[in-house]
């Protein structure tokens, strides 16, 4: 894929390795977790990344966040090379990662404190984002006094409050129940439409990726690199409920699943997603026309 240097985020030939001790030889060996990963993301784009467990999705997000240095390759945000974490990127992890000793309000104010925003203004901005994620009335609770879904809302509000242009989300809804997950998905779509952030969203749920994103990046097994990028041309605004009853949504999700599982390459696996069962050849042709 051609890399546009002018894009909001540019990832060029990223490679990441971990050093692992071989239990037999006792020697330290290089373990390649990410290889030849190049991607450009436009301003305001919502990208989802799917791939098998252990393929390097979290590794990818860690390096884009600047939390770990890559073995090789470059990351640019707005044309500037990334050398470490900064407030231009908000990172929302799988766990809730809130400060347990801080109330909701003070968690949300955290990034504003780091930015040396005055106390009065902090309170106004925090309130605005607490309202945006639907936590009005819970400002003085501690994380331990909230449900999983509410904690994840706090994490989202905390990231949005200091106004990063880029949101990096690593399976943010994996730990909540199915119903809460749908509510959070709808809320994230609403917030994204309102704020026009650029989002890279990691998930192992194909349905979630197709529901949320404008583009889905499918990764290979390790060492993780890009297998295919699919445009998701479903109309917006989208909601989880509308999408569930959309035939196009089901078809695209199935197509992503087929790419992920190498269907058509001697692989006898069959789609057991929402519309179930193996599909006819006619269906497959109709599908390829969709993409
Ligand atoms: P994913 O998020 O797609 O499940 P990860 O990025 O967490 O995958 O991990 C990719 C691979 O790198 C996995 O095989 C994992 O075991 C390995 N790995 C991740 N972090 C470390 C680490 N700190 N040290 C050694 N190996 C790691
Ligand atoms: Mg992960």
XYZ file of C-alpha atoms and ligand atoms in Angstrom:
319
model
C 0.000 0.000 0.000
C 1.244 3.506 -0.819
C 2.147 5.502 2.255
C 1.013 9.128 2.232
C 3.561 11.142 4.137
C 0.965 13.877 4.679
C -1.446 11.590 6.564
C -2.256 12.115 10.231
C -0.461 8.922 11.237
C 2.221 7.262 9.144
C 3.727 3.923 10.151
C 6.700 2.854 8.072
C 8.139 -0.640 8.068
C 7.679 -1.183 11.772
C 9.463 -4.147 13.251
C 9.376 -5.126 16.876
C 11.203 -7.921 18.627
C 11.194 -9.224 22.168
C 14.097 -10.971 23.784
C 13.123 -14.367 25.095
C 15.254 -16.900 26.926
C 15.127 -20.294 25.229
C 14.330 -22.757 28.018
C 16.456 -25.525 26.455
C 19.554 -23.705 25.325
C 19.224 -20.989 28.016
C 20.250 -18.526 25.349
C 18.452 -15.251 24.765
C 16.757 -15.235 21.375
C 14.950 -12.643 19.342
C 11.236 -13.136 18.977
C 9.708 -11.136 16.113
C 6.300 -9.811 17.157
C 5.714 -7.294 14.379
C 7.277 -7.140 10.943
C 7.140 -4.903 7.895
C 4.092 -3.054 9.152
C 3.277 0.046 7.103
C 0.058 1.998 7.260
C -1.152 5.541 6.795
C -4.192 6.865 8.594
C -5.955 10.057 7.519
C -7.184 12.737 9.854
C -10.562 11.805 11.341
C -10.350 8.234 10.095
C -11.565 5.330 12.248
C -9.348 2.290 11.685
C -9.927 -1.081 13.310
C -7.223 -3.732 13.488
C -8.190 -7.394 13.796
C -5.971 -10.442 13.973
C -5.451 -13.688 15.831
C -4.481 -13.607 19.464
C -0.750 -13.018 19.869
C -0.277 -11.562 16.357
C 1.139 -8.305 17.673
C -1.879 -5.994 17.960
C -1.005 -4.692 21.421
C 2.636 -4.458 20.406
C 1.588 -2.253 17.488
C -0.415 0.078 19.702
C 2.333 0.261 22.334
C 4.845 1.441 19.773
C 2.440 3.965 18.228
C 1.733 5.252 21.735
C 5.492 5.597 22.172
C 5.484 3.364 25.248
C 8.117 1.068 23.723
C 10.690 1.774 21.049
C 10.587 -0.218 17.840
C 13.490 -2.330 16.713
C 13.248 -0.533 13.357
C 10.846 1.576 11.340
C 9.344 4.991 11.916
C 6.151 6.481 13.258
C 5.012 9.953 12.265
C 2.140 11.970 13.660
C 1.408 15.114 11.621
C 4.708 14.589 9.852
C 6.699 14.612 13.101
C 8.588 11.543 14.175
C 7.375 9.879 17.383
C 10.078 9.253 19.961
C 7.981 8.672 23.089
C 4.562 9.133 24.639
C 2.932 12.569 24.379
C -0.414 14.223 24.900
C -1.144 14.228 21.171
C -2.195 10.601 21.631
C -4.695 9.177 24.102
C -4.264 5.526 24.998
C -7.192 3.441 26.237
C -6.310 -0.062 27.306
C -8.075 -3.347 27.762
C -8.063 -3.069 31.551
C -9.441 0.124 32.962
C -6.099 1.558 34.111
C -7.688 4.291 36.199
C -6.040 5.788 39.264
C -7.863 3.991 42.084
C -7.087 6.761 44.576
C -8.687 9.435 42.415
C -12.392 10.115 41.982
C -14.002 10.098 38.549
C -13.574 13.879 38.309
C -9.912 13.753 39.326
C -9.194 10.870 36.959
C -10.682 12.882 34.096
C -8.691 15.957 35.173
C -5.411 14.074 35.133
C -4.225 14.967 31.608
C -5.324 18.570 32.169
C -3.114 18.735 35.268
C -0.186 17.437 33.242
C -0.924 20.206 30.731
C -0.939 22.763 33.608
C -4.493 23.846 32.932
C -5.846 26.095 35.664
C -8.016 24.433 38.328
C -11.229 26.265 37.388
C -10.894 25.435 33.721
C -10.021 21.826 34.580
C -13.296 21.475 36.436
C -15.277 22.895 33.493
C -13.595 20.654 30.915
C -13.826 17.554 33.126
C -17.539 18.160 33.628
C -18.059 18.477 29.874
C -16.451 15.073 29.195
C -18.064 13.374 32.165
C -21.410 14.481 30.717
C -20.390 13.374 27.216
C -19.802 9.794 28.373
C -22.982 9.760 30.450
C -21.457 9.792 33.940
C -23.201 12.879 35.206
C -23.804 12.406 38.956
C -20.880 10.012 39.454
C -18.135 12.640 39.629
C -17.199 11.915 43.237
C -17.138 8.124 43.047
C -13.928 6.132 43.127
C -13.213 3.530 40.410
C -13.912 0.705 42.879
C -17.447 2.062 43.234
C -18.199 1.805 39.501
C -19.204 -1.006 37.137
C -16.812 -2.184 34.406
C -18.689 -0.252 31.734
C -18.609 2.932 33.821
C -14.889 2.565 34.416
C -14.271 2.255 30.732
C -16.341 5.416 30.199
C -14.101 7.207 32.695
C -11.048 6.006 30.761
C -12.566 7.387 27.547
C -13.462 10.710 29.203
C -9.981 10.955 30.696
C -8.396 10.497 27.276
C -10.739 12.900 25.513
C -10.438 15.647 28.147
C -6.897 16.673 27.276
C -7.926 16.767 23.617
C -5.487 14.426 21.905
C -5.948 14.301 18.151
C -5.370 10.563 18.071
C -7.061 7.885 20.163
C -5.367 4.496 20.451
C -7.741 1.882 21.844
C -6.627 -1.646 22.691
C -9.655 -3.923 23.040
C -11.294 -1.329 25.266
C -14.621 -3.160 25.541
C -13.318 -6.709 25.906
C -13.902 -6.872 29.640
C -17.536 -5.716 29.739
C -20.717 -7.721 29.233
C -22.317 -7.908 25.770
C -25.090 -5.424 26.477
C -22.761 -2.805 27.958
C -20.423 -3.361 25.068
C -23.114 -2.393 22.563
C -23.928 0.726 24.527
C -20.252 1.701 24.636
C -19.841 1.009 20.922
C -22.762 3.312 20.138
C -21.346 5.955 22.464
C -17.918 5.749 20.907
C -19.437 6.198 17.433
C -21.408 9.204 18.636
C -18.335 10.735 20.293
C -16.197 10.088 17.240
C -18.739 11.722 14.959
C -18.841 14.718 17.273
C -15.112 15.117 17.911
C -13.655 13.820 14.613
C -10.699 12.174 16.356
C -8.405 9.877 14.430
C -8.822 6.425 15.963
C -6.878 3.173 15.819
C -9.037 0.574 17.523
C -7.758 -2.936 18.230
C -10.274 -5.712 18.645
C -10.491 -9.438 18.179
C -14.177 -9.090 17.333
C -14.811 -8.903 13.602
C -18.358 -7.635 14.172
C -17.048 -4.839 16.364
C -14.429 -3.850 13.782
C -16.981 -3.702 10.949
C -19.535 -1.840 13.052
C -17.119 0.902 14.087
C -14.494 1.396 11.441
C -14.178 2.971 8.020
C -11.281 0.631 7.319
C -10.421 -2.750 8.771
C -6.808 -3.867 8.830
C -6.520 -7.664 8.958
C -3.269 -8.925 10.453
C -1.571 -12.266 9.924
C -0.409 -14.666 12.600
C 2.946 -13.778 14.049
C 5.113 -12.168 13.154
C 2.242 -9.786 12.630
C 2.016 -7.893 9.418
C -0.850 -6.658 7.265
C -2.724 -9.273 5.310
C -5.388 -7.004 3.847
C -7.053 -3.654 4.347
C -10.786 -3.467 3.655
C -12.878 -0.334 3.198
C -16.123 -0.582 5.115
C -18.550 1.414 3.041
C -21.544 1.065 5.323
C -23.601 4.238 5.748
C -23.195 6.389 8.845
C -24.354 7.171 11.438
C -24.327 3.533 12.500
C -25.666 1.886 15.610
C -25.091 -1.640 16.870
C -28.828 -2.397 16.571
C -29.158 -1.141 12.981
C -26.052 -2.993 11.893
C -27.222 -6.278 13.365
C -30.162 -6.303 10.986
C -28.178 -5.125 7.940
C -27.429 -7.771 5.312
C -24.433 -5.790 4.021
C -22.962 -5.669 7.491
C -23.293 -9.441 7.830
C -21.699 -9.993 4.414
C -18.747 -7.737 5.116
C -18.165 -9.309 8.527
C -18.172 -12.721 6.873
C -15.698 -11.519 4.258
C -13.331 -10.252 6.961
C -13.654 -13.581 8.718
C -12.788 -15.402 5.478
C -9.678 -13.301 4.965
C -8.628 -13.825 8.547
C -9.091 -17.561 8.217
C -7.609 -17.975 4.718
C -10.829 -19.407 3.333
C -10.261 -20.417 -0.246
C -6.726 -21.553 0.502
C -7.330 -25.183 1.410
C -8.926 -24.139 4.631
C -12.192 -25.931 5.397
C -13.240 -23.573 8.192
C -16.738 -22.159 7.874
C -18.210 -18.900 9.068
C -20.288 -19.255 12.197
C -20.871 -15.556 12.687
C -24.201 -13.895 13.072
C -25.776 -15.214 9.885
C -24.194 -18.630 10.273
C -23.171 -21.422 7.955
C -21.117 -21.866 4.784
C -22.213 -19.751 1.842
C -22.931 -20.523 -1.783
C -20.592 -19.547 -4.608
C -23.143 -16.988 -5.819
C -22.972 -15.361 -2.409
C -19.226 -15.261 -2.562
C -19.289 -13.555 -5.948
C -21.792 -10.997 -4.671
C -19.468 -10.450 -1.715
C -16.396 -9.835 -3.786
C -18.363 -7.199 -5.709
C -19.041 -5.467 -2.420
C -15.367 -5.039 -1.638
P -1.968 -9.461 20.604
O -2.257 -8.153 21.261
O -2.250 -9.460 19.137
O -2.648 -10.607 21.267
P 0.756 -8.982 21.554
O 1.186 -7.756 20.824
O 0.358 -8.816 22.969
O -0.392 -9.737 20.722
O 1.925 -10.043 21.507
C 2.544 -10.448 20.297
C 3.514 -11.560 20.602
O 4.603 -11.034 21.352
C 2.905 -12.676 21.448
O 3.403 -13.901 20.972
C 3.387 -12.365 22.857
O 3.548 -13.551 23.590
C 4.723 -11.701 22.603
N 5.009 -10.670 23.616
C 4.246 -9.604 23.914
N 4.818 -8.832 24.864
C 5.982 -9.442 25.185
C 7.054 -9.159 26.097
N 7.026 -8.063 26.882
N 8.088 -10.030 26.143
C 8.119 -11.099 25.357
N 7.168 -11.444 24.466
C 6.103 -10.629 24.378
Mg -3.486 -7.600 22.865
